[in-house]
Short mmCIF file of C-alpha atoms and ligand atoms in Angstrom, two decimals:
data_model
loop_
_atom_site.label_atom_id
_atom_site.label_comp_id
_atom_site.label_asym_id
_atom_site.label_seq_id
_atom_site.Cartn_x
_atom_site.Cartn_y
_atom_site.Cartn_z
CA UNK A 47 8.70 46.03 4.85
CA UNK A 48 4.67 45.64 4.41
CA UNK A 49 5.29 45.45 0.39
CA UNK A 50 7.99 42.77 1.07
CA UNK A 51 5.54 40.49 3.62
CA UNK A 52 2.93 41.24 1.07
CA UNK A 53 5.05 40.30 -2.24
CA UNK A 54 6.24 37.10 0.50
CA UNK A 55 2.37 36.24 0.83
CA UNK A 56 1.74 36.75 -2.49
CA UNK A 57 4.30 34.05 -3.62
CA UNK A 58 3.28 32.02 -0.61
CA UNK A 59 -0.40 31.91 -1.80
CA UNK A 60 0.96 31.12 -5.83
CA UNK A 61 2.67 28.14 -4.67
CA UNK A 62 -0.33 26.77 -2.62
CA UNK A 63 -2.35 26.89 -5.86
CA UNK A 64 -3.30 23.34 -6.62
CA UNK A 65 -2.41 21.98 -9.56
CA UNK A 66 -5.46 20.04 -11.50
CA UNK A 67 -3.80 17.01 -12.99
CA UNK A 68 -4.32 14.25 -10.41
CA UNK A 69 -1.38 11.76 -9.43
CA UNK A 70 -1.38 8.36 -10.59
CA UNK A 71 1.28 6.73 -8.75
CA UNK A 72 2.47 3.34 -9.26
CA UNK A 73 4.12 0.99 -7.45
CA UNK A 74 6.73 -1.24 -8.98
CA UNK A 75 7.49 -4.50 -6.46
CA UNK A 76 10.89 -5.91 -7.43
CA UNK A 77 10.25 -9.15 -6.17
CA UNK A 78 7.91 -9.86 -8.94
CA UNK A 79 11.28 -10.54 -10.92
CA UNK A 80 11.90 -13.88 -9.27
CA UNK A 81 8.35 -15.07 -9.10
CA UNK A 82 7.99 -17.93 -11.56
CA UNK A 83 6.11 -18.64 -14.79
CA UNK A 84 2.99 -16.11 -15.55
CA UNK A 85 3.88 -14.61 -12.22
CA UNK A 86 7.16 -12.96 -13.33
CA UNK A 87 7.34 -9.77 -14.24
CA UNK A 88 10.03 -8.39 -16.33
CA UNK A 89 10.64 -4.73 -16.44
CA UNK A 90 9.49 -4.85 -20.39
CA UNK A 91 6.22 -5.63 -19.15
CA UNK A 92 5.78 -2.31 -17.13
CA UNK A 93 5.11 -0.48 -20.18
CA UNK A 94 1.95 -1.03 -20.95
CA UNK A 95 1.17 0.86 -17.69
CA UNK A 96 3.80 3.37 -18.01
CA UNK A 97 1.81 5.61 -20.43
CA UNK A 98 -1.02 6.15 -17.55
CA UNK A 99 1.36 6.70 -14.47
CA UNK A 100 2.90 10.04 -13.17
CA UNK A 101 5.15 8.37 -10.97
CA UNK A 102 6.34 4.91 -10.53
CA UNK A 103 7.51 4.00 -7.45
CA UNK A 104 10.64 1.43 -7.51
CA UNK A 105 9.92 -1.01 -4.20
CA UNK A 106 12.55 -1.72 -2.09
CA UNK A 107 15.23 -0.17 -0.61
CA UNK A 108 15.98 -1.25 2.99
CA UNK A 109 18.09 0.41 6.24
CA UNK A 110 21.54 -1.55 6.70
CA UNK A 111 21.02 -3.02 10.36
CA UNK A 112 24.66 -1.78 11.28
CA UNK A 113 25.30 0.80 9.70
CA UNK A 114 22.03 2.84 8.62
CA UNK A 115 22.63 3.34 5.60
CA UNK A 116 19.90 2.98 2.85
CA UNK A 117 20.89 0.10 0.48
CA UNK A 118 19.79 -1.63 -1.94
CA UNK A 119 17.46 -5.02 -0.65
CA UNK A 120 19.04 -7.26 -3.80
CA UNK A 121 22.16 -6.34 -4.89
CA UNK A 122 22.58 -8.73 -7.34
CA UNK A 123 19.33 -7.56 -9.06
CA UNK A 124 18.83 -3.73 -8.31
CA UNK A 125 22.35 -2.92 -8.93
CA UNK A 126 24.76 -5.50 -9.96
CA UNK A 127 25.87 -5.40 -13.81
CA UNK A 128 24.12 -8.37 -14.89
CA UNK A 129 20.44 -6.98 -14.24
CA UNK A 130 20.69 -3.11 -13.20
CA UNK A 131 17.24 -3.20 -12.67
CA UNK A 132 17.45 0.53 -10.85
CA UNK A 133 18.90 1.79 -14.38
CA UNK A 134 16.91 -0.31 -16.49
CA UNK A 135 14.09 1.32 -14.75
CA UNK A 136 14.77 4.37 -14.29
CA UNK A 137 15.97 4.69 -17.94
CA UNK A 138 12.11 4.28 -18.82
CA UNK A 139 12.33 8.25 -18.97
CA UNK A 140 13.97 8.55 -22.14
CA UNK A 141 10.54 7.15 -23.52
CA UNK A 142 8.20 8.50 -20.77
CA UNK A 143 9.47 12.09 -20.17
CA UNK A 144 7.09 13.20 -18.10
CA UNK A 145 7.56 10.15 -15.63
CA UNK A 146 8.69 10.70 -12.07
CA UNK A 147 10.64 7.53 -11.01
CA UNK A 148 11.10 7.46 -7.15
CA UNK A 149 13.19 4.86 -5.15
CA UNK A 150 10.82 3.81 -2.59
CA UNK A 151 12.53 2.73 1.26
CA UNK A 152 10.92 0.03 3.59
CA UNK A 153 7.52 -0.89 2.19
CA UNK A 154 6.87 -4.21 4.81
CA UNK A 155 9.72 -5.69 2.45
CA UNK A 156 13.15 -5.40 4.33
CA UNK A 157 12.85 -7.83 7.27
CA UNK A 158 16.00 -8.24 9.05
CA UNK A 159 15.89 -7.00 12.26
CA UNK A 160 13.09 -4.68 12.01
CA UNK A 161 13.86 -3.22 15.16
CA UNK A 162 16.49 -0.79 13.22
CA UNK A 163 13.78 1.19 11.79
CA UNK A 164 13.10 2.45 15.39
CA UNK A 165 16.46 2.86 16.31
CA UNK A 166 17.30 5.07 13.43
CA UNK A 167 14.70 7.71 14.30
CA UNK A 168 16.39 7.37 17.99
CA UNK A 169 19.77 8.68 16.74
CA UNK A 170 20.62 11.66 14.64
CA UNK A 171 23.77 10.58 13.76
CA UNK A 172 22.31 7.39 12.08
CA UNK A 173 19.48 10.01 10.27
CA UNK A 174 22.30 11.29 9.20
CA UNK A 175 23.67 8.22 7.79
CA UNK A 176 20.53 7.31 6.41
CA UNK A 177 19.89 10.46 4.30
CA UNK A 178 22.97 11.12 3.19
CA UNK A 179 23.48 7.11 1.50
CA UNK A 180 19.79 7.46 -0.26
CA UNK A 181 20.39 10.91 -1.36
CA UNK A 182 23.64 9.04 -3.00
CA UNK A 183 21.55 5.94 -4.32
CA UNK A 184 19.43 7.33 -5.64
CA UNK A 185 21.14 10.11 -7.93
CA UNK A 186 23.54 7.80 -8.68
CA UNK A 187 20.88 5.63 -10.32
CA UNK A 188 19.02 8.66 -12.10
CA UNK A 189 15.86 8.58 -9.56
CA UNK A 190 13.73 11.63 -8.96
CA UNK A 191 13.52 11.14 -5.67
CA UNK A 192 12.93 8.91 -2.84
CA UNK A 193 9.52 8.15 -1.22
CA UNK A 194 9.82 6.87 2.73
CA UNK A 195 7.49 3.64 3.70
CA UNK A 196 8.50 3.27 6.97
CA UNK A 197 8.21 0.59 8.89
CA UNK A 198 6.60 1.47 12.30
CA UNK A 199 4.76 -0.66 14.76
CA UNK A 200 1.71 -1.62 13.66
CA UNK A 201 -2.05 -1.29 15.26
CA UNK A 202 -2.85 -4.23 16.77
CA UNK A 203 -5.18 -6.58 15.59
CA UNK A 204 -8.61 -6.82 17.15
CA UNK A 205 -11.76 -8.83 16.91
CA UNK A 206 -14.55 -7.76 15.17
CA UNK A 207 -17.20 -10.14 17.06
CA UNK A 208 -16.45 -10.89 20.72
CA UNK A 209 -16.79 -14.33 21.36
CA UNK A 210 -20.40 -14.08 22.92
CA UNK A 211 -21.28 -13.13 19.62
CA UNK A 212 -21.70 -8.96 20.09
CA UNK A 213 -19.91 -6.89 17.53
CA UNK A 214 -17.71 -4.18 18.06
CA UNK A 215 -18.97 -1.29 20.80
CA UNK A 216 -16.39 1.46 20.77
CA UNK A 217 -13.59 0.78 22.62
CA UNK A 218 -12.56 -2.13 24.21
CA UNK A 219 -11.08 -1.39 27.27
CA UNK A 220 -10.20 -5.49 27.87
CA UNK A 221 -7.59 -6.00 25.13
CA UNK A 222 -5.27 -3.63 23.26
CA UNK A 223 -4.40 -1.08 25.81
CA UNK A 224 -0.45 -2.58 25.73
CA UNK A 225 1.33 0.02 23.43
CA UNK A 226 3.24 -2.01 20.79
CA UNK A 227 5.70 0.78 20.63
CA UNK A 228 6.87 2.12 24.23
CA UNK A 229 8.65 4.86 22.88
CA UNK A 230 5.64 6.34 20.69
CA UNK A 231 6.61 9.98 21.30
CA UNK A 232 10.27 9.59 20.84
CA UNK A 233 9.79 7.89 17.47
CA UNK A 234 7.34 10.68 15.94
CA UNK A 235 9.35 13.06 17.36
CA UNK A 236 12.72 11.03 15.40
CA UNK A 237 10.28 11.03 12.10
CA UNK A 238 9.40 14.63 11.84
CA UNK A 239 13.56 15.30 11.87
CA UNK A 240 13.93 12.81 9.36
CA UNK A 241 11.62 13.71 7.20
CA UNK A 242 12.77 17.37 7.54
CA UNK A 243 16.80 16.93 6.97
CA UNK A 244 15.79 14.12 4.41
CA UNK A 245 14.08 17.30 2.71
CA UNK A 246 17.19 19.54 3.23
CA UNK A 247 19.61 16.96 1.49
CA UNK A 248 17.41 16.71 -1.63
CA UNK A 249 16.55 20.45 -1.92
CA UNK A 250 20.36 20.46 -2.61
CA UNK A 251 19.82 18.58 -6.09
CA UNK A 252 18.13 19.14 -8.85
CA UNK A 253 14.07 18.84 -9.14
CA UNK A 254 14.40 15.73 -6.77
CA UNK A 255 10.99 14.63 -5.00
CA UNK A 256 10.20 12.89 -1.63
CA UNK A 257 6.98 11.31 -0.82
CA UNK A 258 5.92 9.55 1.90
CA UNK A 259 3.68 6.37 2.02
CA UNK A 260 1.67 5.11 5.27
CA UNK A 261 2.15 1.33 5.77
CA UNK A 262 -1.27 -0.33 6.46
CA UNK A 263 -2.09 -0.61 9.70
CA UNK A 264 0.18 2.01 10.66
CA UNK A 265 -1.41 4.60 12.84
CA UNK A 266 -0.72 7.92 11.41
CA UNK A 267 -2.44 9.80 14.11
CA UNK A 268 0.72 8.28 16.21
CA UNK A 269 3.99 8.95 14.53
CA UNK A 270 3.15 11.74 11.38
CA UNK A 271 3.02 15.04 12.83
CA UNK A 272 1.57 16.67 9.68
CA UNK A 273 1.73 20.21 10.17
CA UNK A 274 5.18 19.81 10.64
CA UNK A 275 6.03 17.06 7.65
CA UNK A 276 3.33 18.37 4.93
CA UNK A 277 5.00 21.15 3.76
CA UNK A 278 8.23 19.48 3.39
CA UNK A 279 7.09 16.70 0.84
CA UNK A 280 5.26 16.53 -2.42
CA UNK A 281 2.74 13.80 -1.67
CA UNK A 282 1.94 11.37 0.95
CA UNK A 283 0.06 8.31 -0.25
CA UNK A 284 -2.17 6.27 2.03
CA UNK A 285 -1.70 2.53 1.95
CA UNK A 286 -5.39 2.56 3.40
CA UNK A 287 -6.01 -1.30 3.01
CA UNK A 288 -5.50 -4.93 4.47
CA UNK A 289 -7.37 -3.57 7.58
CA UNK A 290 -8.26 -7.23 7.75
CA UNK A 291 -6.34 -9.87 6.37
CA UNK A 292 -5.60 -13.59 7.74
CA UNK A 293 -2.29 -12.73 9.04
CA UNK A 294 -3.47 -10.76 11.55
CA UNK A 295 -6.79 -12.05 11.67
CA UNK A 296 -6.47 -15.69 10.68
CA UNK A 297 -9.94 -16.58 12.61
CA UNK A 298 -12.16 -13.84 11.12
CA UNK A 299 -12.25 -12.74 7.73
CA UNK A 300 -13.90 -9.07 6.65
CA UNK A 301 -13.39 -6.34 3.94
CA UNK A 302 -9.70 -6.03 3.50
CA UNK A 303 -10.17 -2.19 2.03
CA UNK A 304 -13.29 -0.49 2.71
CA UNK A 305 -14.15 3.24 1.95
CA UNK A 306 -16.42 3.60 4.40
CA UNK A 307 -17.16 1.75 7.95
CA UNK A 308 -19.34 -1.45 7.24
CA UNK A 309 -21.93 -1.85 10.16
CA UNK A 310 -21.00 -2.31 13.43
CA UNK A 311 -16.95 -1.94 12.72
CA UNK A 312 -14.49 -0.10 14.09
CA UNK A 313 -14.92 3.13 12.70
CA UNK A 314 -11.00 4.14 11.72
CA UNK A 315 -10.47 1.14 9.63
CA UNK A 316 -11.38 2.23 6.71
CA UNK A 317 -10.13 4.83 3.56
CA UNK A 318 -12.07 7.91 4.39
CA UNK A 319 -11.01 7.50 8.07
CA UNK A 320 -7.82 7.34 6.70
CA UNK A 321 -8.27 10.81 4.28
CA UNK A 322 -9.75 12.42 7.60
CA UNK A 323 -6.81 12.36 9.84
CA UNK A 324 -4.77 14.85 7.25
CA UNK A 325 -7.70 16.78 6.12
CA UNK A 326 -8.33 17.24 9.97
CA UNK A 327 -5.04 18.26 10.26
CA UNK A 328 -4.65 20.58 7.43
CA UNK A 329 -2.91 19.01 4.74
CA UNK A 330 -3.76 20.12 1.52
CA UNK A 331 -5.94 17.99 -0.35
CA UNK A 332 -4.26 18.00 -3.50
CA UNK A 333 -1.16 16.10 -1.50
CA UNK A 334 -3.43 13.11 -0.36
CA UNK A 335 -3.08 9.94 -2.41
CA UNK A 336 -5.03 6.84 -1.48
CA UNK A 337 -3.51 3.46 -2.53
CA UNK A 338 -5.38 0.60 -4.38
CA UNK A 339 -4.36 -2.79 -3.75
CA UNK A 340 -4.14 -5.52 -6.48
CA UNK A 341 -3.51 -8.51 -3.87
CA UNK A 342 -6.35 -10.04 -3.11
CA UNK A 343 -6.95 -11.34 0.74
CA UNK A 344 -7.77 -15.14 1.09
CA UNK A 345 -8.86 -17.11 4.15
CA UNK A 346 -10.08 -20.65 4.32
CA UNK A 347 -14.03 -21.22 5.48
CA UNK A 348 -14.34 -24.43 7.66
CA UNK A 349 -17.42 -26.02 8.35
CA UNK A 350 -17.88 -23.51 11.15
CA UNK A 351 -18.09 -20.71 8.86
CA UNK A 352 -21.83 -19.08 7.96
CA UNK A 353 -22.94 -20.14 4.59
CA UNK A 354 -24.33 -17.21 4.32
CA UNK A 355 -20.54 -15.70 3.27
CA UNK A 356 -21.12 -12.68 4.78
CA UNK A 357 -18.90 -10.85 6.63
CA UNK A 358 -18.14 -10.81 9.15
CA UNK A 359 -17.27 -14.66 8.91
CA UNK A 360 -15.79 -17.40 10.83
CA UNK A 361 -12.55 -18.68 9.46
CA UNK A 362 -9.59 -20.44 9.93
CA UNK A 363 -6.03 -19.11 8.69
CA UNK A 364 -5.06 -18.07 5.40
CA UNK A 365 -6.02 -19.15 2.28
CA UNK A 366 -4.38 -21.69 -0.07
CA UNK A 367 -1.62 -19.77 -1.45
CA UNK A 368 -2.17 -19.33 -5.43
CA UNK A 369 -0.32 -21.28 -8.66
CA UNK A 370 1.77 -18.67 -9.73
CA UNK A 371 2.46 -16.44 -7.04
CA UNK A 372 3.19 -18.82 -3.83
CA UNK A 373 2.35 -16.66 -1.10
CA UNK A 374 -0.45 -18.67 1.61
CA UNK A 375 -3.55 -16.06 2.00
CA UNK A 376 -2.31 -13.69 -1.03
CA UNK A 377 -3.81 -14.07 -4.44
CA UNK A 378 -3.15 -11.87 -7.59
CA UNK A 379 -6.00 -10.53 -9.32
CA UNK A 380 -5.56 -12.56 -12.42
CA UNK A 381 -5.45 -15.92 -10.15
CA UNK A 382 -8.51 -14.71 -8.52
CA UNK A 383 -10.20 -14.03 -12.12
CA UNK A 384 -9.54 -17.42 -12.80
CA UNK A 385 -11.18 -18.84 -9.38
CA UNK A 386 -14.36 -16.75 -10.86
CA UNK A 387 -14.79 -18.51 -14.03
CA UNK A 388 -16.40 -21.36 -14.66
CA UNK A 389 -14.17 -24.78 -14.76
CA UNK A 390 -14.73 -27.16 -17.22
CA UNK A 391 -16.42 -29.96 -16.08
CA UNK A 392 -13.28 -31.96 -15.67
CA UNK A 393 -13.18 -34.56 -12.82
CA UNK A 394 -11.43 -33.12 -9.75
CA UNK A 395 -12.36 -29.53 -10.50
CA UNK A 396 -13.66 -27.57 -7.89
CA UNK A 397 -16.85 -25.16 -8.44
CA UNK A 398 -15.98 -21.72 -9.41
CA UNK A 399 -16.29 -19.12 -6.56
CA UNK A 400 -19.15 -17.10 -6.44
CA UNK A 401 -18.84 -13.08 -6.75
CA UNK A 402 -20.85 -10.87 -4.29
CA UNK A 403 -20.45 -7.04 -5.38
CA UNK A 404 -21.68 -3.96 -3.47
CA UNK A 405 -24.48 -2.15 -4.45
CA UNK A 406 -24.05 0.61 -1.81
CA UNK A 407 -20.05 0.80 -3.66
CA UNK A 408 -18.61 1.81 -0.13
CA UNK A 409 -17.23 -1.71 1.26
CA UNK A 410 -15.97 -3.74 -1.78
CA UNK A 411 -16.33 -6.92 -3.19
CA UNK A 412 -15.71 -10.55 -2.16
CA UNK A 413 -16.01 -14.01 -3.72
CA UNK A 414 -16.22 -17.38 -1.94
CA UNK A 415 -16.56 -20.58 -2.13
CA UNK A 416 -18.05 -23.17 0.88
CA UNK A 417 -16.13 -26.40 1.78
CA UNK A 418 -17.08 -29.64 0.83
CA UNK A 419 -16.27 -32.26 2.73
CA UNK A 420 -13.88 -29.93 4.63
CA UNK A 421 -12.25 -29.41 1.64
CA UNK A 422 -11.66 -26.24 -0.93
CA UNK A 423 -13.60 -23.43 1.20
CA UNK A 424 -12.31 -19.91 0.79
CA UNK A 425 -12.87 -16.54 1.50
CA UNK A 426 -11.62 -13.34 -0.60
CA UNK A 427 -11.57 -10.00 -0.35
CA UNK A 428 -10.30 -8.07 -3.34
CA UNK A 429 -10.19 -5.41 -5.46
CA UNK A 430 -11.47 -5.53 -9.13
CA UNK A 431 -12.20 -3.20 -12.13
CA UNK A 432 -15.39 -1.88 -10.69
CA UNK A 433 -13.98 -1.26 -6.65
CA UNK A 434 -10.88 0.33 -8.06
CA UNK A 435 -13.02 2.54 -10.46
CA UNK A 436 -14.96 3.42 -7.16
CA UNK A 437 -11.78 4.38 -4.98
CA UNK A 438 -10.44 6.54 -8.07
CA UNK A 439 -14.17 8.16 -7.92
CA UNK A 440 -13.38 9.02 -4.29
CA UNK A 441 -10.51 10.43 -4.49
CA UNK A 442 -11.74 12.53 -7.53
CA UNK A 443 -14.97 14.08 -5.70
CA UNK A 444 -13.03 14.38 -2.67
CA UNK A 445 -10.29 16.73 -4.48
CA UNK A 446 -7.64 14.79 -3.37
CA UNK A 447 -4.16 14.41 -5.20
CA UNK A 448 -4.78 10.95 -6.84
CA UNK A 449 -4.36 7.13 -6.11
CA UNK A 450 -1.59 4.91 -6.14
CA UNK A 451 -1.73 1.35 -7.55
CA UNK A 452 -0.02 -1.22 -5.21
CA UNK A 453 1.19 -2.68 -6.85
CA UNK A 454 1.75 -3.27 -11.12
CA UNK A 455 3.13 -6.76 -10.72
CA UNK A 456 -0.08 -8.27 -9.14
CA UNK A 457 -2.97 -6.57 -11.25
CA UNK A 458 -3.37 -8.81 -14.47
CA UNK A 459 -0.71 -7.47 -16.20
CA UNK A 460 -0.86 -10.02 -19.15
CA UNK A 461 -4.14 -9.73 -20.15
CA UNK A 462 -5.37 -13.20 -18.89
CA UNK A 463 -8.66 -12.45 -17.55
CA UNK A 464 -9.89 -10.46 -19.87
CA UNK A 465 -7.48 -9.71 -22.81
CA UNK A 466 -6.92 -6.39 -21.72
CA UNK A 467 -3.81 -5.60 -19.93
CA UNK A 468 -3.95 -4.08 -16.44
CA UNK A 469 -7.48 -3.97 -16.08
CA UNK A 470 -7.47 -2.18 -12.21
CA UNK A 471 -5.03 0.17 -13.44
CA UNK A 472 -6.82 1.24 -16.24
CA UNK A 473 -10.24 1.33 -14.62
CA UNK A 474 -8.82 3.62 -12.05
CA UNK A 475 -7.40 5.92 -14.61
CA UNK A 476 -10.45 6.02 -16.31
CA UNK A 477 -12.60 7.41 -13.06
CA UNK A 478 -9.63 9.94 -11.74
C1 NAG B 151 -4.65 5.61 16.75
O1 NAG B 151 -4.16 6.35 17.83
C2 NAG B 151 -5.08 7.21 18.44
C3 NAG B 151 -4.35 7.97 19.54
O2 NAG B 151 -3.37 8.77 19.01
C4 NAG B 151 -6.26 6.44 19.00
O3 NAG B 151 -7.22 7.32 19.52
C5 NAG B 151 -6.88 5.59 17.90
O4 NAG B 151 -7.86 4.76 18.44
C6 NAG B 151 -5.83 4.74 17.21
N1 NAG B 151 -6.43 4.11 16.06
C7 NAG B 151 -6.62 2.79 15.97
C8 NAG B 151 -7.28 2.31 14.75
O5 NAG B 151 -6.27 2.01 16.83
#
């Protein structure tokens, strides 16, 4: 019996050993097929990146709001003859075998009656439903695995600055102290025995993975129970940024993505705060992945913001939504590259913005540009070649398991501002 719990601990301790090569994990967002002109991304021009990534996460499935089931969020594209874009993508493995390719569920990007992501953790005969219909999609489409993004409520937004002009002391007691999810408990409680029978389906198939990726501005110290999920899955990746963005701060604009607290913030928002919950907690380093985001956060400066451009800064709503991708308050990184450089003189043409980086490398960059007249003033936070290099760095002397890239479709994946083709994904690479 002792040589058996010994031989058992032995094994135990073998698996635990970490293994050295780092995960690069990218995200793939769907949606990038119907954007228009240099905006559109076709699943040809994924493979440029493909050579770099150990995964590549296919963004997104959704929960059907009747019956539970995981489906696919556009038919006519992800599974429909015409396009097949789950086999098309998956079928990227013939030329990258080494590539993982995971069908990613939720992801802020299936938003019909959002309430349903609750009310499936409520009942275990609609887990049930759920796991068994994604286990089904994807084999049947020749994924690895599935990674869960769910959708849970979300922290709620605060002020940095309270209007008399103090910044943040601890916690308020004044605002915020209204749970946005009543059923907290219930709903960790519903996650954990997802996450576990989700487990138990796929352990019945071949080598098939499941990961699990934290939503910004979800509160993981609320609904993921790690000692009880970590073991079960092969990573979980941290979507540790848009702390700020105009959305949910449309009056204030700050560093979307921070690795550290700036001055005088609220000390969780941020990516080590992030890292610290699961180290705290035990999970094994080599699981953690922290995500880097490609979409830059825009607001619009008034003539009551600072000139100064430091953030904290007054502003009001979200940026002017760019050319190519169409989204108010969102830019890509190659339409804020072109914001940077310098216009030709035309008549018309607005000043280019102008670029503040870090030197202390622990907030991240921003670019803006004042109003004139009222007109043209902006705010960005974003991510470049140099910030993403940085986050890659931290995840590297931290030991952790990698960093994710959220997602392909918005770094420059053309080449445009440089010539060279996804310049945050390679720069991240490079550092890991
Ligand atoms: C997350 O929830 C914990 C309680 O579980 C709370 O102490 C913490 O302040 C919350 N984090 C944020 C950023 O609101």
């Amino acid at each position: 019996m002792k040589i058996l719990v010994a031989v058992v601990a032995i094994l135990a301790a073998a698996r635990a050993v970490p293994t050295n090569t780092p995960r690069f994990v990218c995200y793939y967002d769907s949606n990038s097929y119907t954007r228009e002109s240099q905006a559109r991304m076709l699943p040809n021009d994924l493979e440029p990146a493909l050579s770099f990534c150990t995964h590549l996460v296919y963004g997104y499935a959704g929960v059907h709001p009747d019956t539970y089931k995981m489906v696919p969020l556009n038919e006519n594209l992800d599974v429909d003859r015409s396009h097949a874009n789950y086999r098309t993508i998956t079928n990227f493995k013939s030329k990258y075998p080494n590539l993982k390719v995971l069908l990613s569920v939720g992801g802020d990007a299936d938003n019909e009656e959002i309430q349903k992501y609750n009310l499936l953790l409520e009942s275990a005969q609609a887990r049930t439903s759920f796991v068994n219909s994604g286990v089904l999609l994807a084999e049947q489409h020749g994924f690895d695995g599935v990674d869960i993004a769910w959708q849970f409520a979300r922290i709620k937004p605060k002020k940095i600055r309270s209007s008399w002009g103090s910044f943040w002391h601890g916690v308020k007691k004044t605002f915020g102290t209204t749970p946005v999810d009543e059923k907290e408990s219930e709903h960790r409680e519903g996650f954990t025995a997802l996450v576990r029978e989700f487990k138990q389906a796929l352990s019945l198939k071949p080598n098939m993975q499941l990961s699990l990726t934290v939503l910004p501005n979800v509160n993981a110290s609320i609904y993921y129970d790690v000692p009880s999920i970590i073991n079960l899955v092969d990573f979980i990746n941290l979507n540790a940024f848009d702390f700020y963005n105009a959305e949910r701060n449309p009056k204030e604009a700050d560093y979307a993505a921070p690795i550290y607290t700036p001055q005088n913030r609220n000390p969780l928002l941020n990516v080590d705060a992030a890292v610290s919950y699961w180290k705290q907690n035990h999970a094994p380093l080599n699981k953690i992945v922290i995500g880097i985001s490609t979409k830059a956060r825009t607001w619009k400066l008034d003539e009551d913001s600072e000139i100064a451009g430091v953030p904290p800064i007054h502003t009001d709503g979200p940026g002017e939504a760019g050319p190519y991708t169409k989204m108010d308050g969102i830019l890509s990184y190659p339409e804020v590259c072109a914001k940077l450089i310098e216009p030709k003189h035309q008549k018309g043409m607005r000043p280019n913005l102008r670029k503040v980086t870090d030197p202390s490398k622990r907030f991240g960059t921003y670019a803006f540009r004042l109003p004139d007249n009222g007109e043209g003033g902006i705010w960005v936070s974003y991510e470049d070649s140099d910030t993403a290099g940085e986050k890659a760095g931290y995840a590297k002397s931290k030991n952790l398991g990698g960093v994710s890239i959220s997602d392909l479709s918005m770094d420059d994946f053309r080449g445009l501002c440089s010539g060279e083709k996804y310049p945050i994904l390679r720069a991240a690479k490079y550092r890991l």
